[in-house]
PDB file of C-alpha atoms in Angstrom:
ATOM      1  CA  UNK A   6    -111.569  42.247 124.062  1.00 88.00           C
ATOM      2  CA  UNK A   7    -108.155  40.725 123.535  1.00 92.00           C
ATOM      3  CA  UNK A   8    -107.265  37.801 121.283  1.00 95.00           C
ATOM      4  CA  UNK A   9    -104.179  35.628 121.563  1.00 94.00           C
ATOM      5  CA  UNK A  10    -103.836  33.462 118.446  1.00 93.00           C
ATOM      6  CA  UNK A  11    -102.042  30.134 118.859  1.00 92.00           C
ATOM      7  CA  UNK A  12     -98.743  29.728 117.009  1.00 90.00           C
ATOM      8  CA  UNK A  13    -100.314  27.259 114.556  1.00 87.00           C
ATOM      9  CA  UNK A  14    -103.229  29.642 113.859  1.00 81.00           C
ATOM     10  CA  UNK A  15    -105.811  26.932 114.461  1.00 90.00           C
ATOM     11  CA  UNK A  16    -106.938  28.156 117.851  1.00 94.00           C
ATOM     12  CA  UNK A  17    -107.100  31.319 119.900  1.00 96.00           C
ATOM     13  CA  UNK A  18    -107.902  32.512 123.382  1.00 97.00           C
ATOM     14  CA  UNK A  19    -110.235  35.470 124.027  1.00 96.00           C
ATOM     15  CA  UNK A  20    -110.528  37.552 127.166  1.00 93.00           C
ATOM     16  CA  UNK A  21    -111.667  40.913 128.473  1.00 89.00           C
ATOM     17  CA  UNK A  22    -109.185  43.769 128.655  1.00 86.00           C
ATOM     18  CA  UNK A  23    -108.547  45.539 131.940  1.00 79.00           C
ATOM     19  CA  UNK A  24    -110.834  48.341 130.675  1.00 77.00           C
ATOM     20  CA  UNK A  25    -113.743  45.943 130.320  1.00 74.00           C
ATOM     21  CA  UNK A  26    -113.097  44.515 133.766  1.00 65.00           C
ATOM     22  CA  UNK A  27    -113.072  48.075 135.163  1.00 68.00           C
ATOM     23  CA  UNK A  28    -116.582  48.620 133.738  1.00 66.00           C
ATOM     24  CA  UNK A  29    -118.238  47.727 136.985  1.00 63.00           C
ATOM     25  CA  UNK A  30    -118.721  45.092 139.618  1.00 80.00           C
ATOM     26  CA  UNK A  31    -119.315  42.075 137.420  1.00 83.00           C
ATOM     27  CA  UNK A  32    -121.417  39.452 139.110  1.00 88.00           C
ATOM     28  CA  UNK A  33    -122.052  36.883 136.402  1.00 90.00           C
ATOM     29  CA  UNK A  34    -120.437  35.500 133.242  1.00 91.00           C
ATOM     30  CA  UNK A  35    -122.830  33.590 130.993  1.00 94.00           C
ATOM     31  CA  UNK A  36    -121.126  32.143 127.888  1.00 96.00           C
ATOM     32  CA  UNK A  37    -122.763  30.545 124.874  1.00 97.00           C
ATOM     33  CA  UNK A  38    -122.357  26.759 124.850  1.00 97.00           C
ATOM     34  CA  UNK A  39    -119.204  25.004 123.654  1.00 97.00           C
ATOM     35  CA  UNK A  40    -119.616  24.083 119.985  1.00 97.00           C
ATOM     36  CA  UNK A  41    -121.544  27.258 119.116  1.00 97.00           C
ATOM     37  CA  UNK A  42    -120.600  28.845 115.799  1.00 97.00           C
ATOM     38  CA  UNK A  43    -120.407  32.625 116.171  1.00 97.00           C
ATOM     39  CA  UNK A  44    -119.987  35.239 113.443  1.00 97.00           C
ATOM     40  CA  UNK A  45    -117.583  38.142 113.983  1.00 96.00           C
ATOM     41  CA  UNK A  46    -119.146  40.939 116.096  1.00 95.00           C
ATOM     42  CA  UNK A  47    -121.938  38.644 117.326  1.00 96.00           C
ATOM     43  CA  UNK A  48    -122.373  37.711 120.978  1.00 96.00           C
ATOM     44  CA  UNK A  49    -120.192  35.035 122.573  1.00 96.00           C
ATOM     45  CA  UNK A  50    -122.016  35.536 125.850  1.00 95.00           C
ATOM     46  CA  UNK A  51    -122.769  38.144 128.501  1.00 94.00           C
ATOM     47  CA  UNK A  52    -121.107  39.597 131.587  1.00 89.00           C
ATOM     48  CA  UNK A  53    -123.544  41.178 134.040  1.00 89.00           C
ATOM     49  CA  UNK A  54    -123.269  43.779 136.769  1.00 84.00           C
ATOM     50  CA  UNK A  55    -126.002  44.626 139.246  1.00 81.00           C
ATOM     51  CA  UNK A  56    -127.313  47.241 136.818  1.00 83.00           C
ATOM     52  CA  UNK A  57    -126.427  46.168 133.292  1.00 84.00           C
ATOM     53  CA  UNK A  58    -125.507  43.332 130.972  1.00 87.00           C
ATOM     54  CA  UNK A  59    -122.497  43.687 128.679  1.00 84.00           C
ATOM     55  CA  UNK A  60    -122.448  41.577 125.535  1.00 90.00           C
ATOM     56  CA  UNK A  61    -119.128  39.905 124.746  1.00 92.00           C
ATOM     57  CA  UNK A  62    -118.674  40.453 121.007  1.00 94.00           C
ATOM     58  CA  UNK A  63    -116.611  37.996 119.008  1.00 96.00           C
ATOM     59  CA  UNK A  64    -113.509  39.662 117.542  1.00 95.00           C
ATOM     60  CA  UNK A  65    -113.343  36.832 114.979  1.00 95.00           C
ATOM     61  CA  UNK A  66    -115.823  34.419 113.429  1.00 97.00           C
ATOM     62  CA  UNK A  67    -115.307  31.198 115.316  1.00 97.00           C
ATOM     63  CA  UNK A  68    -116.508  28.033 116.951  1.00 98.00           C
ATOM     64  CA  UNK A  69    -116.280  27.944 120.746  1.00 98.00           C
ATOM     65  CA  UNK A  70    -114.125  24.980 121.778  1.00 97.00           C
ATOM     66  CA  UNK A  71    -113.755  25.742 125.491  1.00 97.00           C
ATOM     67  CA  UNK A  72    -115.153  28.097 128.106  1.00 97.00           C
ATOM     68  CA  UNK A  73    -113.116  29.024 131.177  1.00 97.00           C
ATOM     69  CA  UNK A  74    -115.234  27.299 133.823  1.00 96.00           C
ATOM     70  CA  UNK A  75    -113.135  28.924 136.560  1.00 96.00           C
ATOM     71  CA  UNK A  76    -114.271  32.365 135.290  1.00 93.00           C
ATOM     72  CA  UNK A  77    -117.887  31.163 135.126  1.00 95.00           C
ATOM     73  CA  UNK A  78    -117.637  30.015 138.756  1.00 95.00           C
ATOM     74  CA  UNK A  79    -115.662  33.071 139.907  1.00 93.00           C
ATOM     75  CA  UNK A  80    -116.125  36.215 137.773  1.00 89.00           C
ATOM     76  CA  UNK A  81    -113.555  38.004 139.941  1.00 88.00           C
ATOM     77  CA  UNK A  82    -110.800  36.137 138.040  1.00 90.00           C
ATOM     78  CA  UNK A  83    -111.661  38.298 135.026  1.00 88.00           C
ATOM     79  CA  UNK A  84    -111.197  41.443 137.113  1.00 86.00           C
ATOM     80  CA  UNK A  85    -108.109  40.314 139.034  1.00 88.00           C
ATOM     81  CA  UNK A  86    -106.185  38.636 136.177  1.00 90.00           C
ATOM     82  CA  UNK A  87    -107.842  39.441 132.815  1.00 89.00           C
ATOM     83  CA  UNK A  88    -104.850  38.458 130.637  1.00 91.00           C
ATOM     84  CA  UNK A  89    -104.046  35.109 132.230  1.00 93.00           C
ATOM     85  CA  UNK A  90    -106.282  33.039 134.513  1.00 93.00           C
ATOM     86  CA  UNK A  91    -109.283  35.296 133.754  1.00 92.00           C
ATOM     87  CA  UNK A  92    -109.491  34.379 130.041  1.00 95.00           C
ATOM     88  CA  UNK A  93    -113.021  33.667 128.795  1.00 96.00           C
ATOM     89  CA  UNK A  94    -112.987  31.461 125.671  1.00 97.00           C
ATOM     90  CA  UNK A  95    -110.823  29.154 123.586  1.00 97.00           C
ATOM     91  CA  UNK A  96    -112.013  29.316 120.024  1.00 97.00           C
ATOM     92  CA  UNK A  97    -111.321  27.870 116.599  1.00 97.00           C
ATOM     93  CA  UNK A  98    -111.283  30.816 114.162  1.00 96.00           C
ATOM     94  CA  UNK A  99    -113.268  30.038 111.010  1.00 96.00           C
ATOM     95  CA  UNK A 100    -112.216  32.992 108.794  1.00 94.00           C
ATOM     96  CA  UNK A 101    -108.880  34.016 110.307  1.00 91.00           C
ATOM     97  CA  UNK A 102    -107.131  34.935 107.043  1.00 91.00           C
ATOM     98  CA  UNK A 103    -109.861  37.342 105.918  1.00 94.00           C
ATOM     99  CA  UNK A 104    -110.581  38.788 109.388  1.00 94.00           C
ATOM    100  CA  UNK A 105    -107.083  39.039 110.854  1.00 91.00           C
ATOM    101  CA  UNK A 106    -106.576  42.536 109.404  1.00 92.00           C
ATOM    102  CA  UNK A 107    -109.483  43.786 111.559  1.00 91.00           C
ATOM    103  CA  UNK A 108    -107.488  43.002 114.716  1.00 91.00           C
ATOM    104  CA  UNK A 109    -105.062  45.501 116.262  1.00 88.00           C
ATOM    105  CA  UNK A 110    -101.645  44.775 117.675  1.00 90.00           C
ATOM    106  CA  UNK A 111    -101.119  45.979 121.257  1.00 86.00           C
ATOM    107  CA  UNK A 112     -99.180  49.060 120.122  1.00 89.00           C
ATOM    108  CA  UNK A 113    -101.910  50.001 117.606  1.00 91.00           C
ATOM    109  CA  UNK A 114    -104.591  49.533 120.257  1.00 86.00           C
ATOM    110  CA  UNK A 115    -102.659  51.717 122.722  1.00 86.00           C
ATOM    111  CA  UNK A 116    -102.339  54.465 120.073  1.00 90.00           C
ATOM    112  CA  UNK A 117    -106.061  54.191 119.210  1.00 87.00           C
ATOM    113  CA  UNK A 118    -107.078  54.203 122.871  1.00 83.00           C
ATOM    114  CA  UNK A 119    -105.008  57.117 124.229  1.00 86.00           C
ATOM    115  CA  UNK A 120    -107.028  60.002 122.730  1.00 85.00           C
ATOM    116  CA  UNK A 121    -110.304  58.315 123.701  1.00 79.00           C
ATOM    117  CA  UNK A 122    -109.165  57.883 127.296  1.00 79.00           C
ATOM    118  CA  UNK A 123    -107.951  61.485 127.357  1.00 79.00           C
ATOM    119  CA  UNK A 124    -111.488  62.643 126.480  1.00 77.00           C
ATOM    120  CA  UNK A 125    -112.893  60.608 129.364  1.00 71.00           C
ATOM    121  CA  UNK A 126    -110.320  61.983 131.801  1.00 72.00           C
ATOM    122  CA  UNK A 127    -111.045  65.670 131.125  1.00 69.00           C
ATOM    123  CA  UNK A 128    -112.182  67.090 134.461  1.00 67.00           C
ATOM    124  CA  UNK A 129    -115.650  68.645 134.588  1.00 63.00           C
ATOM    125  CA  UNK A 130    -115.892  72.405 134.483  1.00 61.00           C
ATOM    126  CA  UNK A 131    -116.245  73.369 138.102  1.00 59.00           C
ATOM    127  CA  UNK A 132    -115.026  76.949 137.792  1.00 56.00           C
ATOM    128  CA  UNK A 133    -118.282  78.150 136.259  1.00 55.00           C
ATOM    129  CA  UNK A 134    -118.194  81.483 138.048  1.00 54.00           C
ATOM    130  CA  UNK A 135    -115.495  83.725 136.659  1.00 55.00           C
ATOM    131  CA  UNK A 136    -114.310  87.157 137.710  1.00 57.00           C
ATOM    132  CA  UNK A 137    -116.590  88.934 135.247  1.00 55.00           C
ATOM    133  CA  UNK A 138    -119.659  87.070 136.500  1.00 55.00           C
ATOM    134  CA  UNK A 139    -120.407  88.467 139.937  1.00 57.00           C
ATOM    135  CA  UNK A 140    -123.007  87.001 142.239  1.00 58.00           C
ATOM    136  CA  UNK A 141    -124.563  88.877 145.084  1.00 58.00           C
ATOM    137  CA  UNK A 142    -126.130  86.264 147.381  1.00 59.00           C
ATOM    138  CA  UNK A 143    -128.743  88.792 148.491  1.00 61.00           C
ATOM    139  CA  UNK A 144    -129.857  89.802 144.987  1.00 58.00           C
ATOM    140  CA  UNK A 145    -129.057  86.764 142.849  1.00 54.00           C
ATOM    141  CA  UNK A 146    -127.342  87.200 139.486  1.00 50.00           C
TER     142      UNK A 146
END
């Protein structure tokens, strides 16, 4: 999830990163109601694919002050434009000073993410049979 804190620090916008939107073919975005008080790491709502539901965890303790109704009506906004028109929530952080250090700047997130993505992008071993492992199709191994 990404968080964009307002200049005055009294509000923030939350959305899904492009990696979340690449998770699958999202079909439904079901947010908690406006006015809900949510603790950090608790669910703000759910995004659902045909096979799974993905909880949207709050990066900060907050009160929901607005839900992007356009994203509720058209989940494809989240996939097509996750950092602008596809935002999910406007919130009022309730413990910003104590929780701000748990957030990462974009450059920190990129550094944290690169080795994890590299693990996912390792191609499967498809050269199982090597020169010293001969197979005779008539006799087996």
